Amino acid sequence: MLQQILRDMYIDPELLAELNEEQKQILFYKMREEQLRRWREREEKARMEEAVLRKTARRKQSNGKHVQWLRGKDGEVWVWVMGEAPGDKPYEQISEELIAERARQQAQKEAEELWRQKEAEITKKFRDAMAQEKARIVAEKWKIEIEDRKAAKLEEEKIQEELKKREEEERQKGEEQIRQQEEIRAKELYLSLKQAQQHSQHSDDDQEWEEQLRRSKAADEERSHKARRARDEYRRQSLRAIQKGRVAGLSNLFQGTSLNNDQEIKLNNNSASPLLALSAASRLPINIWERPSRPFSRDVIIRWFKEEQIPRRAGFERNTNRIAQWFHGIISRQEAEELLMNKSEGTFLVRVSEKIWGYALSYRQQSGFKHFLVDASGDFYSFLGVDPNRHATLTDLIDFHKEEIITSSGGELLLEPCGQQKNPPDYSPLFE
């Protein structure tokens, strides 16, 4: 099952829901390892293909026109970085000049607009003054005799010259004021742009970057911690399994184990309930059994159990024909939790899974429940994702974890089996 998940890089959402947090983290770690392995293969393949293409391109270019890069004294492609080459202005100076130029252009634009308004006001002011003065002269002087008209004309020209002189002085004064305002405005804009740039760089960009960096580092540390914990758990379980001598190197010795006719007779004689009796006829294959890729109905699960699991003595006590107290049939997670509800910490049961070819171990902990999937699709039994050890029988797996914890973070030990509360037992359809 794990190999299929790693091959497809996909896990069914319903199956994922059956995994606890520890199993999910270890499964993620293994899938990440597979992703890295595939990525390295792709990179190596791409590198080799690129080398071949480069050789082919060189052969083609040797017979035709081609571009040759300018190279430096070190033999590498010559690169010019603005502001770093000899004679270049430093980047800070270039930035200062650009900001000053932008401020100057903006201030000049504002000054031109202000001058147009000022010039229009001056022109209108003196045009109105000239018209009024002319009207006054016409009204007063042109009424005098003919001999005084020349004097009136001279006086009019004198007044016009005076008005023009005052207008020119007003213009010069206005231009000087505009120029001073332009210089002041240019300095204000320069400082404003400089401050905005510094604030943007040191406040927005740096703050955003630091926040992203902090979140990224926190996520990396969390993933690293979980991966390290998964690796430590993997090594610990492997070492303990080797020390105990219970890894599934012995699984082949149990592959062919099945109940013979004498054992069946003994089972019938010793069983407390007729539901536990196994007849030879019930296990003789009517047709060839081909297991589907995944269970899709209760009938298929029952068929799988009878065809593959009973010959491997799944659910039986060691060296006896009695059904183990912890073994249950095809019951749901909710039913398992109801059975464990009033039990003490460390109580457990094993139920036939409806999601995978295997089982689910339901465990009562102090603050709730945990559920671990047991993969039985191969010739061994092992927890999906959590325990790397392979056990020859389901009973071996249970006995192993009566002494060894399932996960280092949870410290789960199988202390007390949870038996049946129904009559007939919930596993009776499996043995009918």
CSV table of C-alpha atoms in Angstrom, one decimal:
chain,number,residue,atom,x,y,z
A,1,MET,CA,0.0,0.0,0.0
A,2,LEU,CA,2.8,2.4,0.9
A,3,GLN,CA,4.7,1.6,-2.3
A,4,GLN,CA,1.5,2.3,-4.3
A,5,ILE,CA,1.1,5.7,-2.6
A,6,LEU,CA,4.7,6.6,-3.3
A,7,ARG,CA,4.4,5.4,-6.9
A,8,ASP,CA,1.2,7.4,-7.6
A,9,MET,CA,2.2,10.3,-5.2
A,10,TYR,CA,-1.5,10.3,-4.2
A,11,ILE,CA,-3.4,9.1,-1.2
A,12,ASP,CA,-7.2,8.8,-1.2
A,13,PRO,CA,-8.8,11.5,1.1
A,14,GLU,CA,-10.8,8.8,2.9
A,15,LEU,CA,-7.6,6.9,3.6
A,16,LEU,CA,-5.8,10.0,4.7
A,17,ALA,CA,-8.6,10.7,7.2
A,18,GLU,CA,-7.9,7.4,8.8
A,19,LEU,CA,-4.3,8.4,9.6
A,20,ASN,CA,-3.4,10.2,12.8
A,21,GLU,CA,-1.1,13.2,12.8
A,22,GLU,CA,2.0,11.1,13.4
A,23,GLN,CA,1.3,8.8,10.5
A,24,LYS,CA,0.5,11.8,8.3
A,25,GLN,CA,3.9,13.5,9.1
A,26,ILE,CA,5.9,10.3,8.4
A,27,LEU,CA,4.0,9.7,5.2
A,28,PHE,CA,4.7,13.3,4.2
A,29,TYR,CA,8.4,12.7,4.9
A,30,LYS,CA,8.5,9.6,2.8
A,31,MET,CA,6.6,11.2,-0.1
A,32,ARG,CA,9.0,14.2,0.1
A,33,GLU,CA,12.0,11.9,-0.1
A,34,GLU,CA,10.4,10.3,-3.2
A,35,GLN,CA,9.9,13.7,-4.7
A,36,LEU,CA,13.5,14.6,-4.1
A,37,ARG,CA,14.7,11.4,-5.7
A,38,ARG,CA,12.6,12.0,-8.8
A,39,TRP,CA,13.7,15.6,-9.0
A,40,ARG,CA,17.4,14.5,-8.9
A,41,GLU,CA,16.7,12.0,-11.6
A,42,ARG,CA,15.1,14.6,-13.8
A,43,GLU,CA,17.9,17.1,-13.1
A,44,GLU,CA,20.5,14.5,-14.0
A,45,LYS,CA,18.6,13.5,-17.2
A,46,ALA,CA,18.2,17.2,-18.2
A,47,ARG,CA,21.9,17.9,-17.6
A,48,MET,CA,22.9,15.0,-19.8
A,49,GLU,CA,20.5,16.1,-22.5
A,50,GLU,CA,21.8,19.6,-22.3
A,51,ALA,CA,25.4,18.4,-22.6
A,52,VAL,CA,24.4,16.4,-25.7
A,53,LEU,CA,22.6,19.4,-27.2
A,54,ARG,CA,25.6,21.6,-26.4
A,55,LYS,CA,28.0,19.3,-28.3
A,56,THR,CA,25.6,19.1,-31.2
A,57,ALA,CA,25.3,22.9,-31.3
A,58,ARG,CA,29.1,23.3,-31.2
A,59,ARG,CA,29.5,21.0,-34.2
A,60,LYS,CA,26.9,22.9,-36.1
A,61,GLN,CA,28.5,26.3,-35.3
A,62,SER,CA,31.9,25.1,-36.3
A,63,ASN,CA,30.6,25.0,-39.9
A,64,GLY,CA,28.8,28.3,-40.0
A,65,LYS,CA,28.4,31.7,-38.4
A,66,HIS,CA,28.2,32.0,-34.7
A,67,VAL,CA,28.4,34.5,-31.8
A,68,GLN,CA,31.5,34.7,-29.7
A,69,TRP,CA,31.2,36.3,-26.2
A,70,LEU,CA,33.8,38.8,-25.1
A,71,ARG,CA,35.9,37.3,-22.4
A,72,GLY,CA,37.9,38.9,-19.6
A,73,LYS,CA,41.4,38.1,-18.4
A,74,ASP,CA,40.1,35.3,-16.2
A,75,GLY,CA,38.6,33.5,-19.3
A,76,GLU,CA,35.0,34.0,-18.2
A,77,VAL,CA,32.4,36.0,-20.1
A,78,TRP,CA,33.0,39.7,-19.6
A,79,VAL,CA,30.2,41.3,-17.6
A,80,TRP,CA,29.8,45.0,-16.8
A,81,VAL,CA,27.8,46.0,-13.7
A,82,MET,CA,26.7,49.6,-13.7
A,83,GLY,CA,28.3,51.5,-10.9
A,84,GLU,CA,31.0,48.9,-10.2
A,85,ALA,CA,33.4,49.3,-13.2
A,86,PRO,CA,36.4,51.7,-13.0
A,87,GLY,CA,35.3,55.3,-13.7
A,88,ASP,CA,31.6,54.5,-13.0
A,89,LYS,CA,29.7,56.6,-10.5
A,90,PRO,CA,28.7,54.8,-7.4
A,91,TYR,CA,25.1,53.5,-7.3
A,92,GLU,CA,24.3,55.9,-4.4
A,93,GLN,CA,25.5,58.9,-6.4
A,94,ILE,CA,23.5,57.8,-9.5
A,95,SER,CA,20.5,57.4,-7.3
A,96,GLU,CA,21.0,60.8,-5.7
A,97,GLU,CA,21.4,62.5,-9.2
A,98,LEU,CA,18.2,60.8,-10.5
A,99,ILE,CA,16.2,61.9,-7.5
A,100,ALA,CA,17.6,65.5,-7.7
A,101,GLU,CA,16.8,65.6,-11.5
A,102,ARG,CA,13.2,64.4,-10.8
A,103,ALA,CA,12.8,67.0,-8.1
A,104,ARG,CA,14.2,69.8,-10.4
A,105,GLN,CA,11.9,68.8,-13.3
A,106,GLN,CA,8.9,68.7,-11.0
A,107,ALA,CA,9.7,72.1,-9.4
A,108,GLN,CA,10.4,73.6,-12.9
A,109,LYS,CA,7.0,72.4,-14.1
A,110,GLU,CA,5.3,73.9,-11.1
A,111,ALA,CA,7.2,77.2,-11.5
A,112,GLU,CA,6.2,77.5,-15.2
A,113,GLU,CA,2.6,77.0,-14.3
A,114,LEU,CA,2.8,79.6,-11.5
A,115,TRP,CA,4.6,82.0,-13.8
A,116,ARG,CA,1.9,81.7,-16.4
A,117,GLN,CA,-0.7,82.6,-13.8
A,118,LYS,CA,1.4,85.5,-12.5
A,119,GLU,CA,2.1,86.9,-16.0
A,120,ALA,CA,-1.5,86.8,-16.8
A,121,GLU,CA,-2.3,88.8,-13.7
A,122,ILE,CA,0.4,91.4,-14.4
A,123,THR,CA,-0.7,91.9,-18.0
A,124,LYS,CA,-4.3,92.3,-17.1
A,125,LYS,CA,-3.4,94.7,-14.3
A,126,PHE,CA,-1.4,97.1,-16.5
A,127,ARG,CA,-3.7,96.8,-19.4
A,128,ASP,CA,-6.6,97.9,-17.3
A,129,ALA,CA,-4.4,100.7,-15.8
A,130,MET,CA,-3.4,101.9,-19.3
A,131,ALA,CA,-7.0,101.9,-20.5
A,132,GLN,CA,-8.2,103.8,-17.5
A,133,GLU,CA,-5.5,106.4,-17.8
A,134,LYS,CA,-6.1,106.8,-21.5
A,135,ALA,CA,-9.8,107.2,-20.9
A,136,ARG,CA,-9.0,109.9,-18.3
A,137,ILE,CA,-6.8,111.8,-20.7
A,138,VAL,CA,-9.3,111.6,-23.5
A,139,ALA,CA,-12.0,112.9,-21.3
A,140,GLU,CA,-10.0,115.8,-19.9
A,141,LYS,CA,-7.4,116.9,-22.5
A,142,TRP,CA,-9.2,116.4,-25.7
A,143,LYS,CA,-11.7,118.9,-24.7
A,144,ILE,CA,-9.1,121.6,-24.6
A,145,GLU,CA,-8.3,123.7,-27.6
A,146,ILE,CA,-6.4,122.4,-30.6
A,147,GLU,CA,-3.2,124.1,-29.4
A,148,ASP,CA,-3.0,122.0,-26.2
A,149,ARG,CA,-3.4,118.6,-28.0
A,150,LYS,CA,0.3,118.2,-28.6
A,151,ALA,CA,1.0,118.7,-24.9
A,152,ALA,CA,-1.7,116.1,-24.1
A,153,LYS,CA,-0.1,113.6,-26.5
A,154,LEU,CA,3.3,114.1,-24.8
A,155,GLU,CA,1.8,113.6,-21.4
A,156,GLU,CA,0.0,110.5,-22.6
A,157,GLU,CA,3.3,109.0,-23.9
A,158,LYS,CA,5.1,109.8,-20.7
A,159,ILE,CA,2.4,108.1,-18.6
A,160,GLN,CA,2.6,105.0,-20.9
A,161,GLU,CA,6.3,104.8,-20.5
A,162,GLU,CA,6.0,105.1,-16.7
A,163,LEU,CA,3.4,102.3,-16.8
A,164,LYS,CA,5.6,100.0,-18.9
A,165,LYS,CA,8.5,100.6,-16.6
A,166,ARG,CA,6.4,99.7,-13.6
A,167,GLU,CA,5.1,96.6,-15.5
A,168,GLU,CA,8.7,95.5,-16.3
A,169,GLU,CA,9.8,96.0,-12.7
A,170,GLU,CA,6.7,94.0,-11.6
A,171,ARG,CA,7.6,91.2,-14.0
A,172,GLN,CA,11.2,91.1,-12.8
A,173,LYS,CA,10.1,91.0,-9.2
A,174,GLY,CA,7.6,88.2,-10.0
A,175,GLU,CA,10.2,86.2,-11.9
A,176,GLU,CA,12.6,86.5,-9.0
A,177,GLN,CA,9.9,85.3,-6.6
A,178,ILE,CA,9.0,82.4,-8.9
A,179,ARG,CA,12.7,81.4,-9.2
A,180,GLN,CA,13.2,81.4,-5.4
A,181,GLN,CA,10.0,79.4,-4.9
A,182,GLU,CA,11.2,76.9,-7.6
A,183,GLU,CA,14.5,76.4,-5.7
A,184,ILE,CA,12.7,75.9,-2.4
A,185,ARG,CA,10.2,73.6,-4.0
A,186,ALA,CA,12.9,71.5,-5.7
A,187,LYS,CA,14.6,71.0,-2.3
A,188,GLU,CA,11.3,70.1,-0.7
A,189,LEU,CA,10.5,67.6,-3.4
A,190,TYR,CA,14.1,66.1,-3.3
A,191,LEU,CA,13.9,65.6,0.5
A,192,SER,CA,10.4,64.2,0.1
A,193,LEU,CA,11.4,61.7,-2.6
A,194,LYS,CA,14.6,60.7,-0.7
A,195,GLN,CA,12.6,60.1,2.5
A,196,ALA,CA,10.0,58.2,0.6
A,197,GLN,CA,12.6,56.0,-1.0
A,198,GLN,CA,14.4,55.3,2.2
A,199,HIS,CA,11.1,54.6,4.0
A,200,SER,CA,10.0,52.3,1.2
A,201,GLN,CA,13.2,50.4,1.2
A,202,HIS,CA,13.7,50.2,5.0
A,203,SER,CA,10.1,50.0,6.1
A,204,ASP,CA,8.0,48.3,3.5
A,205,ASP,CA,10.4,46.1,1.6
A,206,ASP,CA,12.6,45.2,4.6
A,207,GLN,CA,9.6,44.7,6.9
A,208,GLU,CA,7.8,42.6,4.3
A,209,TRP,CA,10.9,40.6,3.5
A,210,GLU,CA,11.8,40.1,7.2
A,211,GLU,CA,8.2,38.9,7.9
A,212,GLN,CA,8.4,36.5,4.9
A,213,LEU,CA,11.8,35.3,6.0
A,214,ARG,CA,10.6,34.8,9.6
A,215,ARG,CA,7.6,32.8,8.4
A,216,SER,CA,9.7,30.8,6.0
A,217,LYS,CA,12.3,30.0,8.7
A,218,ALA,CA,9.6,29.0,11.2
A,219,ALA,CA,8.0,26.7,8.6
A,220,ASP,CA,11.4,25.2,7.7
A,221,GLU,CA,12.2,24.6,11.4
A,222,GLU,CA,8.8,22.9,12.0
A,223,ARG,CA,9.2,20.7,8.9
A,224,SER,CA,12.8,19.9,9.9
A,225,HIS,CA,11.7,19.0,13.4
A,226,LYS,CA,9.0,16.7,12.2
A,227,ALA,CA,11.2,15.1,9.7
A,228,ARG,CA,13.9,14.6,12.3
A,229,ARG,CA,11.4,13.1,14.7
A,230,ALA,CA,10.2,10.8,11.9
A,231,ARG,CA,13.7,9.7,11.1
A,232,ASP,CA,14.5,9.1,14.8
A,233,GLU,CA,11.3,7.1,15.2
A,234,TYR,CA,12.2,5.1,12.1
A,235,ARG,CA,15.7,4.3,13.4
A,236,ARG,CA,14.5,3.5,16.9
A,237,GLN,CA,11.9,1.1,15.8
A,238,SER,CA,14.2,-0.6,13.3
A,239,LEU,CA,16.9,-1.0,16.0
A,240,ARG,CA,14.5,-2.4,18.5
A,241,ALA,CA,13.1,-4.8,16.0
A,242,ILE,CA,16.5,-6.1,15.2
A,243,GLN,CA,17.4,-6.5,18.8
A,244,LYS,CA,14.1,-8.3,19.5
A,245,GLY,CA,14.6,-10.5,16.4
A,246,ARG,CA,11.0,-9.9,15.3
A,247,VAL,CA,11.5,-8.3,11.9
A,248,ALA,CA,9.8,-10.0,9.0
A,249,GLY,CA,12.8,-11.8,7.7
A,250,LEU,CA,11.0,-14.8,9.1
A,251,SER,CA,7.8,-14.0,7.2
A,252,ASN,CA,8.4,-16.6,4.6
A,253,LEU,CA,8.3,-19.3,7.2
A,254,PHE,CA,4.7,-18.3,7.9
A,255,GLN,CA,3.5,-17.8,4.4
A,256,GLY,CA,2.4,-21.3,3.9
A,257,THR,CA,0.9,-21.7,7.3
A,258,SER,CA,-2.7,-22.7,7.2
A,259,LEU,CA,-5.1,-24.9,9.2
A,260,ASN,CA,-5.0,-28.6,8.2
A,261,ASN,CA,-7.9,-30.9,8.7
A,262,ASP,CA,-6.6,-32.2,12.0
A,263,GLN,CA,-6.3,-28.7,13.3
A,264,GLU,CA,-9.8,-27.9,12.1
A,265,ILE,CA,-11.2,-30.9,14.0
A,266,LYS,CA,-9.2,-29.7,17.1
A,267,LEU,CA,-10.6,-26.2,16.6
A,268,ASN,CA,-14.2,-27.5,16.4
A,269,ASN,CA,-13.7,-29.5,19.6
A,270,ASN,CA,-12.0,-26.7,21.6
A,271,SER,CA,-13.8,-23.6,20.4
A,272,ALA,CA,-16.2,-22.0,22.9
A,273,SER,CA,-18.5,-21.0,20.1
A,274,PRO,CA,-19.5,-22.8,16.9
A,275,LEU,CA,-19.0,-19.5,15.1
A,276,LEU,CA,-15.2,-20.0,15.4
A,277,ALA,CA,-15.2,-23.4,13.6
A,278,LEU,CA,-13.4,-23.4,10.3
A,279,SER,CA,-14.5,-26.1,7.9
A,280,ALA,CA,-12.2,-27.3,5.2
A,281,ALA,CA,-15.0,-26.9,2.7
A,282,SER,CA,-15.5,-23.2,3.5
A,283,ARG,CA,-11.9,-22.5,2.6
A,284,LEU,CA,-11.6,-24.6,-0.5
A,285,PRO,CA,-11.6,-22.1,-3.4
A,286,ILE,CA,-14.7,-22.3,-5.6
A,287,ASN,CA,-13.0,-20.1,-8.2
A,288,ILE,CA,-9.6,-18.4,-8.4
A,289,TRP,CA,-9.4,-15.4,-6.1
A,290,GLU,CA,-8.1,-12.2,-7.6
A,291,ARG,CA,-7.8,-9.3,-5.2
A,292,PRO,CA,-9.0,-5.9,-6.5
A,293,SER,CA,-6.8,-2.9,-6.1
A,294,ARG,CA,-8.8,-1.7,-3.1
A,295,PRO,CA,-11.8,-2.9,-1.1
A,296,PHE,CA,-15.1,-1.7,-2.4
A,297,SER,CA,-17.7,-3.7,-0.5
A,298,ARG,CA,-18.1,-5.8,2.7
A,299,ASP,CA,-18.5,-9.0,0.7
A,300,VAL,CA,-15.2,-8.4,-1.0
A,301,ILE,CA,-13.5,-7.8,2.4
A,302,ILE,CA,-15.0,-10.9,3.8
A,303,ARG,CA,-13.8,-12.9,0.8
A,304,TRP,CA,-10.3,-11.4,1.1
A,305,PHE,CA,-10.2,-12.3,4.8
A,306,LYS,CA,-11.2,-15.9,4.2
A,307,GLU,CA,-8.9,-16.4,1.2
A,308,GLU,CA,-5.8,-14.6,2.5
A,309,GLN,CA,-6.0,-13.9,6.2
A,310,ILE,CA,-7.3,-17.1,7.8
A,311,PRO,CA,-4.5,-19.2,6.2
A,312,ARG,CA,-2.1,-16.7,7.9
A,313,ARG,CA,-4.0,-17.1,11.2
A,314,ALA,CA,-4.9,-13.4,11.4
A,315,GLY,CA,-6.9,-12.7,14.5
A,316,PHE,CA,-5.9,-15.9,16.3
A,317,GLU,CA,-4.0,-16.2,19.6
A,318,ARG,CA,-0.4,-17.5,19.2
A,319,ASN,CA,-0.2,-21.3,19.0
A,320,THR,CA,-3.9,-21.7,19.7
A,321,ASN,CA,-7.1,-21.9,17.7
A,322,ARG,CA,-8.9,-19.3,19.8
A,323,ILE,CA,-9.8,-15.9,18.4
A,324,ALA,CA,-7.7,-13.2,20.2
A,325,GLN,CA,-9.6,-11.0,22.6
A,326,TRP,CA,-8.5,-7.8,20.8
A,327,PHE,CA,-9.8,-8.9,17.4
A,328,HIS,CA,-12.9,-7.4,16.0
A,329,GLY,CA,-14.7,-7.6,12.6
A,330,ILE,CA,-15.7,-4.9,10.1
A,331,ILE,CA,-16.7,-2.1,12.5
A,332,SER,CA,-16.5,1.6,12.0
A,333,ARG,CA,-14.2,4.1,13.8
A,334,GLN,CA,-17.2,5.4,15.7
A,335,GLU,CA,-18.2,1.9,16.9
A,336,ALA,CA,-14.6,1.3,18.0
A,337,GLU,CA,-14.5,4.5,20.0
A,338,GLU,CA,-17.8,3.6,21.7
A,339,LEU,CA,-16.3,0.3,22.7
A,340,LEU,CA,-13.2,2.1,24.1
A,341,MET,CA,-15.1,5.0,25.7
A,342,ASN,CA,-15.1,3.8,29.3
A,343,LYS,CA,-11.8,2.0,29.2
A,344,SER,CA,-8.5,3.0,30.7
A,345,GLU,CA,-5.5,4.4,28.8
A,346,GLY,CA,-3.7,1.7,26.9
A,347,THR,CA,-6.8,-0.3,26.0
A,348,PHE,CA,-6.9,-1.3,22.3
A,349,LEU,CA,-8.6,-3.3,19.7
A,350,VAL,CA,-7.9,-4.4,16.1
A,351,ARG,CA,-10.7,-4.1,13.5
A,352,VAL,CA,-10.8,-5.1,9.8
A,353,SER,CA,-10.4,-1.9,7.7
A,354,GLU,CA,-12.9,-0.9,5.0
A,355,LYS,CA,-10.3,1.5,3.4
A,356,ILE,CA,-7.3,-0.7,2.8
A,357,TRP,CA,-6.4,-4.4,2.6
A,358,GLY,CA,-5.5,-4.6,6.3
A,359,TYR,CA,-6.6,-3.5,9.7
A,360,ALA,CA,-7.0,-0.5,12.0
A,361,LEU,CA,-5.7,-0.5,15.5
A,362,SER,CA,-7.8,1.7,17.7
A,363,TYR,CA,-6.1,2.9,20.9
A,364,ARG,CA,-7.5,4.6,24.0
A,365,GLN,CA,-5.3,7.4,25.3
A,366,GLN,CA,-5.9,9.7,28.2
A,367,SER,CA,-7.4,12.6,26.2
A,368,GLY,CA,-9.1,10.6,23.4
A,369,PHE,CA,-8.4,8.0,20.8
A,370,LYS,CA,-5.8,7.2,18.2
A,371,HIS,CA,-6.2,5.0,15.1
A,372,PHE,CA,-3.3,3.3,13.3
A,373,LEU,CA,-3.7,1.6,9.9
A,374,VAL,CA,-2.0,-1.8,9.6
A,375,ASP,CA,-1.0,-2.7,6.0
A,376,ALA,CA,-1.6,-6.4,5.2
A,377,SER,CA,-1.5,-6.2,1.4
A,378,GLY,CA,1.9,-8.0,1.2
A,379,ASP,CA,3.3,-11.0,3.0
A,380,PHE,CA,3.8,-9.1,6.2
A,381,TYR,CA,2.1,-6.8,8.7
A,382,SER,CA,3.2,-3.3,9.5
A,383,PHE,CA,1.8,0.1,10.5
A,384,LEU,CA,1.2,2.3,7.5
A,385,GLY,CA,3.8,5.2,7.8
A,386,VAL,CA,4.6,4.9,11.5
A,387,ASP,CA,6.4,1.6,12.1
A,388,PRO,CA,9.0,0.5,9.6
A,389,ASN,CA,9.1,-3.0,11.1
A,390,ARG,CA,7.6,-5.9,9.2
A,391,HIS,CA,6.0,-8.6,11.3
A,392,ALA,CA,5.2,-12.1,10.1
A,393,THR,CA,1.8,-12.3,11.7
A,394,LEU,CA,-0.7,-9.9,13.1
A,395,THR,CA,-0.2,-11.4,16.5
A,396,ASP,CA,3.5,-10.7,16.3
A,397,LEU,CA,2.8,-7.0,15.6
A,398,ILE,CA,0.5,-6.8,18.7
A,399,ASP,CA,2.9,-8.6,21.0
A,400,PHE,CA,5.8,-6.5,19.8
A,401,HIS,CA,4.0,-3.3,20.8
A,402,LYS,CA,3.0,-4.6,24.2
A,403,GLU,CA,6.6,-4.0,25.1
A,404,GLU,CA,7.7,-1.3,22.6
A,405,ILE,CA,5.9,2.0,22.1
A,406,ILE,CA,4.3,2.7,18.7
A,407,THR,CA,5.5,6.3,18.4
A,408,SER,CA,8.1,8.2,20.5
A,409,SER,CA,5.9,11.3,20.7
A,410,GLY,CA,2.8,9.4,21.9
A,411,GLY,CA,4.4,6.6,23.9
A,412,GLU,CA,1.5,4.2,23.0
A,413,LEU,CA,1.9,0.7,24.7
A,414,LEU,CA,-0.8,-1.9,24.1
A,415,LEU,CA,-1.7,-2.8,27.7
A,416,GLU,CA,-5.3,-4.1,27.8
A,417,PRO,CA,-7.3,-5.7,24.9
A,418,CYS,CA,-10.9,-4.6,24.4
A,419,GLY,CA,-13.1,-7.6,23.9
A,420,GLN,CA,-16.6,-8.2,22.5
A,421,GLN,CA,-19.8,-6.7,23.8
A,422,LYS,CA,-22.2,-8.4,21.4
A,423,ASN,CA,-23.5,-11.9,20.9
A,424,PRO,CA,-22.8,-13.1,18.3
A,425,PRO,CA,-19.4,-11.4,18.1
A,426,ASP,CA,-18.9,-8.7,15.4
A,427,TYR,CA,-16.3,-10.9,13.7
A,428,SER,CA,-18.7,-13.8,13.1
A,429,PRO,CA,-19.3,-13.1,9.4
A,430,LEU,CA,-15.6,-13.5,8.8
A,431,PHE,CA,-15.6,-17.1,9.9
A,432,GLU,CA,-19.0,-18.3,8.7
